[in-house]
Amino acid sequence: MSPNPPREDNARAGANPASEAILAEPVADAGSDEVPGSPQGRSFLFFFVLAWFGLSLATGTIGGAAIPKVFAFLDDDTKGLNLSITAAIGGIVVMVITPLFGRFSDRTMSALGKRRPWILGGALAGTVGVVVLAFSGSVWMVVLGWIIVQCGFGAANAAVHALLADQIPKRIRARVAAVASASAGLALIVGASLIAALPNGAQWSWFIVPGALGALFSALLFFGLRDIVRTERPAPWKWSDVVATYWLDPVRYRDFFWAWSCRLLVTMSIVSVSTYLLFFIIDHLGVPAEEASGVQAITLIIFTVGNIIMTILFGWISDRTGRRKAIVWASCVLSAAGLLVAIAAPDITMFMVGILIVGAAQGAYVSVDIALMTEVLPTFEEAGKDLGIVALSYQLPQLLVPVVAVPLLAIGGGENYTALYVAAIVFAVLGGLSVLPIKSVR
């Protein structure tokens, strides 16, 4: 397949120029089974999922395992505060850049296409941040490297997510999203296992290995995608467009607002658990820091096994039945139940049982979440921008959770992870309730 697709008028690749007037009409709306992109080769879905996996491996491993491990060895007494500062700053950065890069992607007029330049360029920029992290020796060097990683891989991630609206028909979207989400769960296992297996004295490898894999898999999608090439010049950029990049009217687009709120709250629940998982294992379960990465890897394996099984199962069920809301609501309740088990666990075994329940619940949730979000988009024409706003719902928790965690962890003298997990339960329940008012999706 040629990496240089034929030019189009912001519609379908391979279109006949004689039909330009027809193609200038609005593209398919988000509720239909049509997509604006061109037919893809057989390898496209494989490369799409592989890139999704690679970007999740890079950002998830670095943010969830490598950086916490650096702080645990750098200064054990301040590791929680250092991680909160780093996660909060990184969260602010990624919130700003993701919708903006998504909108720039929508407007891109390159012979390479709308998404491909951002996929490759973002991966290369992210790799620069990985190198900074690999040789960082202070908190602020870690913060700088994490900012660059978030900007680079965040740009690539925004473009990859936009392909769900550009290239994936509604009839298979839940299944494709389920497999992609399952790959992200698998990335957690692979990433945690990598960090546990790599030498404690080789900090550079904790970052270079997952970062290089993320960049490589993104490059494969770059070469395997037949992208939309925009030839119709977009309207001139105005300052009001900057505000619109981060905003959709919640009154006019109520279903989008409720779906967005649901994802925000559910993500806050899971981020509350995942961000501080290593420290919970060390401080709450009493595992030595030298052994904690191994226990974390086993915990994530258990989480991901339940996650993948339920993701694939409920993705199939959702596409067969056309139902999304009931699955979301039930998964949120199950996640809250699993967190209760984890909090009350007297030992590592029962804690892992609770995490297995949470993983299964999250699998059921993510199997339909992305499909639901694409079905409440206003249009596909600005899918990059709108999915950038969607991305805020799982990036904002990277900022909010560390801010909320600081006073919660301080309750009772410090390191109060029970209070943090209770907050995670509340977030899960509120997320389940938020999906109920949605009208346009069953």
Tab-separated table of C-alpha atoms in Angstrom:
chain	number	residue	atom	x	y	z
A	1	MET	CA	0.000	0.000	0.000
A	2	SER	CA	1.386	3.362	-0.960
A	3	PRO	CA	1.955	5.736	1.965
A	4	ASN	CA	1.060	8.684	-0.285
A	5	PRO	CA	-2.715	8.581	-0.856
A	6	PRO	CA	-4.517	10.376	-3.660
A	7	ARG	CA	-5.708	13.874	-2.923
A	8	GLU	CA	-9.285	14.440	-1.857
A	9	ASP	CA	-11.583	17.314	-1.015
A	10	ASN	CA	-11.753	16.561	2.700
A	11	ALA	CA	-13.822	13.485	1.961
A	12	ARG	CA	-12.875	10.036	0.686
A	13	ALA	CA	-9.526	8.903	-0.640
A	14	GLY	CA	-9.528	7.789	-4.239
A	15	ALA	CA	-12.460	10.031	-5.158
A	16	ASN	CA	-12.985	11.112	-8.743
A	17	PRO	CA	-12.110	14.830	-9.155
A	18	ALA	CA	-15.164	15.201	-11.359
A	19	SER	CA	-17.347	14.598	-8.327
A	20	GLU	CA	-15.732	17.427	-6.382
A	21	ALA	CA	-18.983	19.350	-5.975
A	22	ILE	CA	-20.641	16.333	-4.395
A	23	LEU	CA	-17.677	15.671	-2.121
A	24	ALA	CA	-17.776	19.253	-0.878
A	25	GLU	CA	-21.060	18.443	0.870
A	26	PRO	CA	-20.887	17.633	4.607
A	27	VAL	CA	-19.456	14.235	5.391
A	28	ALA	CA	-21.271	11.511	7.288
A	29	ASP	CA	-22.717	12.402	10.652
A	30	ALA	CA	-21.557	10.652	13.791
A	31	GLY	CA	-24.666	8.525	14.099
A	32	SER	CA	-24.465	6.889	10.666
A	33	ASP	CA	-22.446	3.876	9.564
A	34	GLU	CA	-20.581	5.876	6.902
A	35	VAL	CA	-17.097	7.211	7.500
A	36	PRO	CA	-15.283	9.998	5.635
A	37	GLY	CA	-12.121	7.935	5.140
A	38	SER	CA	-11.196	5.663	2.262
A	39	PRO	CA	-11.199	1.848	2.212
A	40	GLN	CA	-8.141	0.541	3.998
A	41	GLY	CA	-5.962	-2.475	3.336
A	42	ARG	CA	-6.148	-5.645	5.391
A	43	SER	CA	-3.221	-4.579	7.551
A	44	PHE	CA	-4.799	-1.295	8.663
A	45	LEU	CA	-6.681	-2.596	11.705
A	46	PHE	CA	-3.607	-4.491	12.872
A	47	PHE	CA	-1.408	-1.393	12.608
A	48	PHE	CA	-4.134	0.734	14.219
A	49	VAL	CA	-4.359	-1.532	17.274
A	50	LEU	CA	-0.574	-1.905	17.394
A	51	ALA	CA	-0.113	1.886	17.470
A	52	TRP	CA	-2.789	2.156	20.178
A	53	PHE	CA	-0.896	-0.501	22.137
A	54	GLY	CA	2.459	1.210	21.585
A	55	LEU	CA	1.309	4.647	22.690
A	56	SER	CA	-0.359	3.140	25.769
A	57	LEU	CA	2.823	1.200	26.502
A	58	ALA	CA	4.981	4.315	26.252
A	59	THR	CA	2.846	6.741	28.271
A	60	GLY	CA	1.350	4.195	30.676
A	61	THR	CA	4.643	2.534	31.552
A	62	ILE	CA	6.553	5.778	31.915
A	63	GLY	CA	3.858	7.571	33.927
A	64	GLY	CA	2.595	4.585	35.913
A	65	ALA	CA	5.732	2.549	36.620
A	66	ALA	CA	9.016	4.182	35.585
A	67	ILE	CA	8.531	7.659	37.088
A	68	PRO	CA	7.108	6.330	40.402
A	69	LYS	CA	10.098	3.965	40.619
A	70	VAL	CA	12.523	6.863	40.053
A	71	PHE	CA	10.896	8.806	42.881
A	72	ALA	CA	10.806	5.779	45.201
A	73	PHE	CA	14.581	5.440	44.861
A	74	LEU	CA	15.288	9.189	44.697
A	75	ASP	CA	13.629	10.128	48.012
A	76	ASP	CA	11.282	7.691	49.712
A	77	ASP	CA	9.911	10.281	52.150
A	78	THR	CA	8.709	12.692	49.432
A	79	LYS	CA	7.839	10.227	46.672
A	80	GLY	CA	4.077	10.822	46.927
A	81	LEU	CA	4.398	14.603	46.751
A	82	ASN	CA	6.912	14.430	43.898
A	83	LEU	CA	4.662	12.142	41.888
A	84	SER	CA	1.651	14.383	42.530
A	85	ILE	CA	3.557	17.451	41.301
A	86	THR	CA	4.799	15.650	38.187
A	87	ALA	CA	1.407	14.126	37.358
A	88	ALA	CA	-0.393	17.440	37.888
A	89	ILE	CA	1.960	19.427	35.644
A	90	GLY	CA	1.875	16.721	32.986
A	91	GLY	CA	-1.906	16.669	33.246
A	92	ILE	CA	-2.153	20.419	32.615
A	93	VAL	CA	0.109	20.151	29.585
A	94	VAL	CA	-1.729	17.261	27.973
A	95	MET	CA	-5.104	18.930	28.584
A	96	VAL	CA	-3.954	22.008	26.699
A	97	ILE	CA	-2.258	20.303	23.774
A	98	THR	CA	-4.561	17.374	22.942
A	99	PRO	CA	-7.681	19.247	21.694
A	100	LEU	CA	-5.421	21.855	20.079
A	101	PHE	CA	-3.390	19.254	18.196
A	102	GLY	CA	-6.625	17.466	17.281
A	103	ARG	CA	-7.948	20.655	15.714
A	104	PHE	CA	-4.671	21.338	13.924
A	105	SER	CA	-4.895	17.784	12.589
A	106	ASP	CA	-8.408	18.447	11.263
A	107	ARG	CA	-7.054	21.507	9.413
A	108	THR	CA	-3.803	19.960	8.146
A	109	MET	CA	-3.246	20.269	4.394
A	110	SER	CA	-0.343	17.923	3.740
A	111	ALA	CA	0.301	15.488	0.929
A	112	LEU	CA	0.844	12.926	3.697
A	113	GLY	CA	-2.718	13.392	4.956
A	114	LYS	CA	-4.458	14.894	7.987
A	115	ARG	CA	-3.391	12.414	10.652
A	116	ARG	CA	-0.127	10.836	9.477
A	117	PRO	CA	2.138	13.881	10.046
A	118	TRP	CA	0.940	14.112	13.635
A	119	ILE	CA	1.360	10.394	14.259
A	120	LEU	CA	4.981	10.336	13.116
A	121	GLY	CA	5.981	13.820	14.299
A	122	GLY	CA	4.405	13.269	17.703
A	123	ALA	CA	6.194	9.949	18.164
A	124	LEU	CA	9.545	11.526	17.313
A	125	ALA	CA	8.964	14.425	19.724
A	126	GLY	CA	7.905	11.997	22.447
A	127	THR	CA	11.155	10.108	21.964
A	128	VAL	CA	13.094	13.294	22.787
A	129	GLY	CA	11.273	13.471	26.118
A	130	VAL	CA	12.051	9.812	26.760
A	131	VAL	CA	15.781	10.545	26.404
A	132	VAL	CA	15.486	13.442	28.891
A	133	LEU	CA	13.769	11.154	31.401
A	134	ALA	CA	16.285	8.380	30.857
A	135	PHE	CA	19.104	10.530	32.212
A	136	SER	CA	17.192	12.697	34.702
A	137	GLY	CA	18.597	13.028	38.205
A	138	SER	CA	16.196	15.481	39.844
A	139	VAL	CA	12.483	16.088	40.234
A	140	TRP	CA	12.450	18.992	37.784
A	141	MET	CA	14.338	17.082	35.100
A	142	VAL	CA	11.692	14.361	35.428
A	143	VAL	CA	8.973	17.016	35.104
A	144	LEU	CA	10.611	18.468	31.981
A	145	GLY	CA	10.988	15.086	30.337
A	146	TRP	CA	7.404	14.112	31.186
A	147	ILE	CA	6.102	17.363	29.652
A	148	ILE	CA	7.905	16.618	26.384
A	149	VAL	CA	6.672	13.015	26.397
A	150	GLN	CA	3.094	14.155	26.981
A	151	CYS	CA	3.286	16.712	24.177
A	152	GLY	CA	4.817	14.334	21.659
A	153	PHE	CA	2.982	11.116	22.290
A	154	GLY	CA	-0.150	13.143	23.115
A	155	ALA	CA	-0.151	14.576	19.586
A	156	ALA	CA	0.244	11.101	18.098
A	157	ASN	CA	-2.473	9.745	20.379
A	158	ALA	CA	-4.942	12.464	19.350
A	159	ALA	CA	-4.437	11.579	15.684
A	160	VAL	CA	-4.793	7.840	16.314
A	161	HIS	CA	-8.032	8.349	18.265
A	162	ALA	CA	-9.426	10.496	15.432
A	163	LEU	CA	-9.069	7.492	13.115
A	164	LEU	CA	-11.950	5.830	14.985
A	165	ALA	CA	-14.259	8.447	13.479
A	166	ASP	CA	-12.357	8.774	10.183
A	167	GLN	CA	-11.951	5.125	9.270
A	168	ILE	CA	-13.993	2.745	11.505
A	169	PRO	CA	-17.685	2.124	10.555
A	170	LYS	CA	-20.246	2.203	13.353
A	171	ARG	CA	-21.228	-1.457	12.853
A	172	ILE	CA	-17.794	-2.639	14.047
A	173	ARG	CA	-16.701	0.348	16.095
A	174	ALA	CA	-17.404	-1.148	19.512
A	175	ARG	CA	-15.474	-4.302	18.634
A	176	VAL	CA	-12.519	-2.392	17.219
A	177	ALA	CA	-12.544	-0.032	20.196
A	178	ALA	CA	-12.765	-3.044	22.512
A	179	VAL	CA	-9.730	-4.696	20.935
A	180	ALA	CA	-7.815	-1.392	21.023
A	181	SER	CA	-8.749	-0.919	24.678
A	182	ALA	CA	-7.745	-4.503	25.422
A	183	SER	CA	-4.383	-3.778	23.818
A	184	ALA	CA	-4.014	-0.796	26.157
A	185	GLY	CA	-4.687	-3.120	29.080
A	186	LEU	CA	-2.126	-5.568	27.733
A	187	ALA	CA	0.306	-2.654	27.500
A	188	LEU	CA	-0.029	-2.198	31.275
A	189	ILE	CA	1.064	-5.798	31.824
A	190	VAL	CA	3.917	-5.606	29.359
A	191	GLY	CA	5.065	-2.259	30.716
A	192	ALA	CA	4.969	-3.248	34.383
A	193	SER	CA	6.701	-6.541	33.575
A	194	LEU	CA	9.411	-4.676	31.657
A	195	ILE	CA	10.094	-2.326	34.562
A	196	ALA	CA	10.178	-5.251	37.001
A	197	ALA	CA	12.549	-7.219	34.748
A	198	LEU	CA	14.946	-4.377	33.949
A	199	PRO	CA	17.855	-3.830	36.371
A	200	ASN	CA	17.238	-1.469	39.291
A	201	GLY	CA	20.523	0.236	38.488
A	202	ALA	CA	19.685	0.936	34.825
A	203	GLN	CA	17.289	3.881	35.022
A	204	TRP	CA	17.796	4.726	31.347
A	205	SER	CA	16.257	1.401	30.298
A	206	TRP	CA	13.032	2.056	32.228
A	207	PHE	CA	12.290	4.853	29.757
A	208	ILE	CA	14.137	4.008	26.537
A	209	VAL	CA	12.592	0.545	26.095
A	210	PRO	CA	8.872	1.488	26.310
A	211	GLY	CA	9.474	4.813	24.544
A	212	ALA	CA	11.238	3.183	21.594
A	213	LEU	CA	8.485	0.588	21.214
A	214	GLY	CA	5.813	3.304	21.253
A	215	ALA	CA	7.620	5.283	18.562
A	216	LEU	CA	8.224	2.181	16.412
A	217	PHE	CA	4.594	1.030	16.459
A	218	SER	CA	3.389	4.557	15.665
A	219	ALA	CA	5.728	4.620	12.664
A	220	LEU	CA	4.223	1.354	11.378
A	221	LEU	CA	0.752	2.933	11.397
A	222	PHE	CA	2.165	5.974	9.607
A	223	PHE	CA	3.307	3.745	6.741
A	224	GLY	CA	0.199	1.520	6.781
A	225	LEU	CA	-2.531	4.199	6.795
A	226	ARG	CA	-4.225	5.536	3.666
A	227	ASP	CA	-5.091	8.885	5.143
A	228	ILE	CA	-7.568	11.601	4.199
A	229	VAL	CA	-5.780	14.373	2.275
A	230	ARG	CA	-7.407	17.757	2.640
A	231	THR	CA	-7.240	20.015	-0.430
A	232	GLU	CA	-10.017	22.441	0.527
A	233	ARG	CA	-8.472	25.236	2.577
A	234	PRO	CA	-10.105	25.593	6.007
A	235	ALA	CA	-11.611	28.865	7.195
A	236	PRO	CA	-9.072	31.370	8.559
A	237	TRP	CA	-8.087	30.753	12.152
A	238	LYS	CA	-9.675	33.176	14.647
A	239	TRP	CA	-9.063	33.672	18.351
A	240	SER	CA	-12.606	32.477	19.013
A	241	ASP	CA	-11.531	29.159	17.507
A	242	VAL	CA	-9.090	28.720	20.377
A	243	VAL	CA	-11.958	28.786	22.875
A	244	ALA	CA	-14.099	26.561	20.647
A	245	THR	CA	-11.257	24.037	20.571
A	246	TYR	CA	-11.895	23.273	24.243
A	247	TRP	CA	-15.655	23.698	24.348
A	248	LEU	CA	-18.903	22.150	23.173
A	249	ASP	CA	-22.156	23.701	24.429
A	250	PRO	CA	-23.446	21.277	27.114
A	251	VAL	CA	-27.025	22.495	26.621
A	252	ARG	CA	-27.014	22.069	22.834
A	253	TYR	CA	-25.086	18.780	22.981
A	254	ARG	CA	-26.492	17.277	26.169
A	255	ASP	CA	-25.782	13.654	25.308
A	256	PHE	CA	-22.160	14.514	24.600
A	257	PHE	CA	-21.952	16.347	27.927
A	258	TRP	CA	-23.321	13.406	29.920
A	259	ALA	CA	-21.123	10.874	28.119
A	260	TRP	CA	-18.120	13.153	28.699
A	261	SER	CA	-18.987	13.508	32.400
A	262	CYS	CA	-19.329	9.748	32.757
A	263	ARG	CA	-15.900	9.163	31.245
A	264	LEU	CA	-14.350	11.901	33.429
A	265	LEU	CA	-15.655	10.368	36.651
A	266	VAL	CA	-14.868	6.770	35.742
A	267	THR	CA	-11.362	7.781	34.713
A	268	MET	CA	-10.871	9.668	37.972
A	269	SER	CA	-11.777	6.460	39.780
A	270	ILE	CA	-9.274	4.283	37.944
A	271	VAL	CA	-6.507	6.938	37.917
A	272	SER	CA	-6.866	7.260	41.696
A	273	VAL	CA	-5.985	3.575	41.923
A	274	SER	CA	-3.377	3.250	39.170
A	275	THR	CA	-1.309	6.388	39.871
A	276	TYR	CA	-0.609	5.442	43.471
A	277	LEU	CA	-0.686	1.661	43.074
A	278	LEU	CA	3.049	1.183	43.655
A	279	PHE	CA	2.951	3.308	46.800
A	280	PHE	CA	-0.174	1.478	48.062
A	281	ILE	CA	1.700	-1.795	47.696
A	282	ILE	CA	4.704	-0.412	49.578
A	283	ASP	CA	2.996	1.546	52.365
A	284	HIS	CA	-0.407	-0.129	52.825
A	285	LEU	CA	0.479	-3.755	52.089
A	286	GLY	CA	3.996	-3.542	53.538
A	287	VAL	CA	5.959	-4.800	50.533
A	288	PRO	CA	9.643	-3.646	50.419
A	289	ALA	CA	10.415	-1.095	47.696
A	290	GLU	CA	12.922	-3.481	46.074
A	291	GLU	CA	10.166	-6.096	45.586
A	292	ALA	CA	7.208	-3.794	44.978
A	293	SER	CA	7.620	-3.517	41.195
A	294	GLY	CA	7.251	-7.287	40.898
A	295	VAL	CA	4.065	-7.261	42.994
A	296	GLN	CA	2.786	-4.345	40.927
A	297	ALA	CA	3.422	-6.323	37.732
A	298	ILE	CA	1.479	-9.324	39.061
A	299	THR	CA	-1.372	-7.044	40.176
A	300	LEU	CA	-1.570	-5.441	36.745
A	301	ILE	CA	-1.503	-8.843	35.061
A	302	ILE	CA	-4.497	-9.899	37.152
A	303	PHE	CA	-6.258	-6.592	36.434
A	304	THR	CA	-5.605	-6.898	32.718
A	305	VAL	CA	-6.690	-10.531	32.398
A	306	GLY	CA	-10.122	-9.604	33.752
A	307	ASN	CA	-10.066	-6.426	31.669
A	308	ILE	CA	-9.285	-8.089	28.340
A	309	ILE	CA	-11.784	-10.930	28.733
A	310	MET	CA	-14.636	-8.586	29.588
A	311	THR	CA	-13.615	-6.006	26.993
A	312	ILE	CA	-13.837	-8.485	24.124
A	313	LEU	CA	-16.981	-10.162	25.482
A	314	PHE	CA	-18.956	-6.964	26.033
A	315	GLY	CA	-17.678	-5.324	22.852
A	316	TRP	CA	-19.261	-8.222	20.947
A	317	ILE	CA	-22.437	-8.093	23.048
A	318	SER	CA	-22.747	-4.324	22.572
A	319	ASP	CA	-22.392	-4.497	18.782
A	320	ARG	CA	-24.852	-7.391	18.608
A	321	THR	CA	-27.491	-5.712	20.786
A	322	GLY	CA	-26.755	-2.048	20.000
A	323	ARG	CA	-26.827	-1.276	23.725
A	324	ARG	CA	-24.188	0.825	25.474
A	325	LYS	CA	-25.721	2.510	28.551
A	326	ALA	CA	-26.653	-0.575	30.574
A	327	ILE	CA	-23.149	-1.967	30.211
A	328	VAL	CA	-21.600	1.315	31.354
A	329	TRP	CA	-23.868	1.580	34.400
A	330	ALA	CA	-23.339	-2.033	35.495
A	331	SER	CA	-19.565	-1.784	35.049
A	332	CYS	CA	-19.383	1.270	37.305
A	333	VAL	CA	-21.246	-0.513	40.092
A	334	LEU	CA	-18.994	-3.571	39.751
A	335	SER	CA	-15.892	-1.371	39.838
A	336	ALA	CA	-17.044	0.232	43.091
A	337	ALA	CA	-17.593	-3.237	44.579
A	338	GLY	CA	-14.095	-4.336	43.583
A	339	LEU	CA	-12.557	-1.256	45.168
A	340	LEU	CA	-14.386	-2.025	48.421
A	341	VAL	CA	-12.806	-5.475	48.422
A	342	ALA	CA	-9.371	-3.955	47.744
A	343	ILE	CA	-9.680	-1.452	50.591
A	344	ALA	CA	-10.810	-4.074	53.098
A	345	ALA	CA	-8.237	-6.660	51.972
A	346	PRO	CA	-6.162	-7.983	54.901
A	347	ASP	CA	-3.420	-9.322	52.616
A	348	ILE	CA	-2.057	-9.221	49.072
A	349	THR	CA	-4.211	-12.142	47.892
A	350	MET	CA	-7.529	-10.478	48.750
A	351	PHE	CA	-6.260	-7.173	47.402
A	352	MET	CA	-5.616	-8.861	44.069
A	353	VAL	CA	-9.132	-10.352	44.117
A	354	GLY	CA	-10.485	-6.823	44.445
A	355	ILE	CA	-8.257	-5.616	41.617
A	356	LEU	CA	-9.463	-8.517	39.432
A	357	ILE	CA	-13.053	-7.350	39.944
A	358	VAL	CA	-12.078	-3.770	39.127
A	359	GLY	CA	-10.257	-4.956	36.004
A	360	ALA	CA	-13.275	-6.930	34.807
A	361	ALA	CA	-15.532	-3.937	35.421
A	362	GLN	CA	-13.203	-1.590	33.554
A	363	GLY	CA	-13.056	-4.064	30.675
A	364	ALA	CA	-16.829	-4.006	30.326
A	365	TYR	CA	-16.772	-0.205	30.520
A	366	VAL	CA	-14.079	0.466	27.915
A	367	SER	CA	-15.671	-2.038	25.512
A	368	VAL	CA	-18.488	0.435	24.881
A	369	ASP	CA	-17.153	3.765	26.150
A	370	ILE	CA	-15.236	4.826	23.043
A	371	ALA	CA	-18.019	3.643	20.718
A	372	LEU	CA	-20.558	5.591	22.797
A	373	MET	CA	-18.450	8.760	22.653
A	374	THR	CA	-18.120	8.619	18.852
A	375	GLU	CA	-21.901	8.171	18.542
A	376	VAL	CA	-22.658	11.389	20.434
A	377	LEU	CA	-20.170	13.541	18.501
A	378	PRO	CA	-21.875	16.514	16.790
A	379	THR	CA	-20.286	15.618	13.394
A	380	PHE	CA	-17.328	13.712	11.954
A	381	GLU	CA	-16.079	16.805	10.114
A	382	GLU	CA	-14.177	18.040	13.164
A	383	ALA	CA	-13.617	14.639	14.711
A	384	GLY	CA	-10.034	15.479	15.694
A	385	LYS	CA	-11.102	18.540	17.652
A	386	ASP	CA	-14.179	16.906	19.209
A	387	LEU	CA	-12.275	13.752	20.155
A	388	GLY	CA	-9.668	16.079	21.615
A	389	ILE	CA	-12.393	17.377	23.918
A	390	VAL	CA	-13.292	13.752	24.636
A	391	ALA	CA	-9.634	13.178	25.494
A	392	LEU	CA	-9.889	15.887	28.156
A	393	SER	CA	-12.242	13.607	30.063
A	394	TYR	CA	-9.451	11.110	30.660
A	395	GLN	CA	-6.619	13.639	30.781
A	396	LEU	CA	-8.221	16.052	33.247
A	397	PRO	CA	-8.072	13.353	35.955
A	398	GLN	CA	-4.274	13.374	35.598
A	399	LEU	CA	-4.487	16.901	37.032
A	400	LEU	CA	-7.477	16.547	39.356
A	401	VAL	CA	-6.512	13.263	41.017
A	402	PRO	CA	-3.092	14.451	42.273
A	403	VAL	CA	-4.703	17.663	43.557
A	404	VAL	CA	-7.457	15.723	45.344
A	405	ALA	CA	-4.985	13.101	46.543
A	406	VAL	CA	-2.778	15.515	48.499
A	407	PRO	CA	-5.364	16.338	51.225
A	408	LEU	CA	-6.805	12.809	51.177
A	409	LEU	CA	-3.402	11.187	51.700
A	410	ALA	CA	-2.695	13.656	54.524
A	411	ILE	CA	-5.703	12.492	56.572
A	412	GLY	CA	-4.582	10.899	59.823
A	413	GLY	CA	-0.940	11.851	59.506
A	414	GLY	CA	-0.146	10.998	55.876
A	415	GLU	CA	-0.158	8.179	53.298
A	416	ASN	CA	-3.881	7.474	53.856
A	417	TYR	CA	-4.581	5.364	50.774
A	418	THR	CA	-7.883	4.126	52.210
A	419	ALA	CA	-9.307	7.647	51.927
A	420	LEU	CA	-8.077	7.853	48.328
A	421	TYR	CA	-9.723	4.537	47.424
A	422	VAL	CA	-13.011	5.603	49.044
A	423	ALA	CA	-12.939	8.663	46.785
A	424	ALA	CA	-12.357	6.314	43.834
A	425	ILE	CA	-15.532	4.417	44.776
A	426	VAL	CA	-17.539	7.649	44.862
A	427	PHE	CA	-16.205	8.637	41.432
A	428	ALA	CA	-17.195	5.244	39.975
A	429	VAL	CA	-20.764	5.445	41.283
A	430	LEU	CA	-21.240	9.019	40.057
A	431	GLY	CA	-19.881	7.975	36.657
A	432	GLY	CA	-22.486	5.239	36.398
A	433	LEU	CA	-25.270	7.674	37.228
A	434	SER	CA	-24.046	10.169	34.602
A	435	VAL	CA	-24.784	7.845	31.677
A	436	LEU	CA	-28.476	7.501	32.520
A	437	PRO	CA	-29.689	10.866	31.033
A	438	ILE	CA	-28.263	10.090	27.551
A	439	LYS	CA	-31.141	9.881	25.033
A	440	SER	CA	-29.656	9.223	21.593
A	441	VAL	CA	-27.830	6.005	22.503
A	442	ARG	CA	-29.455	2.926	23.993
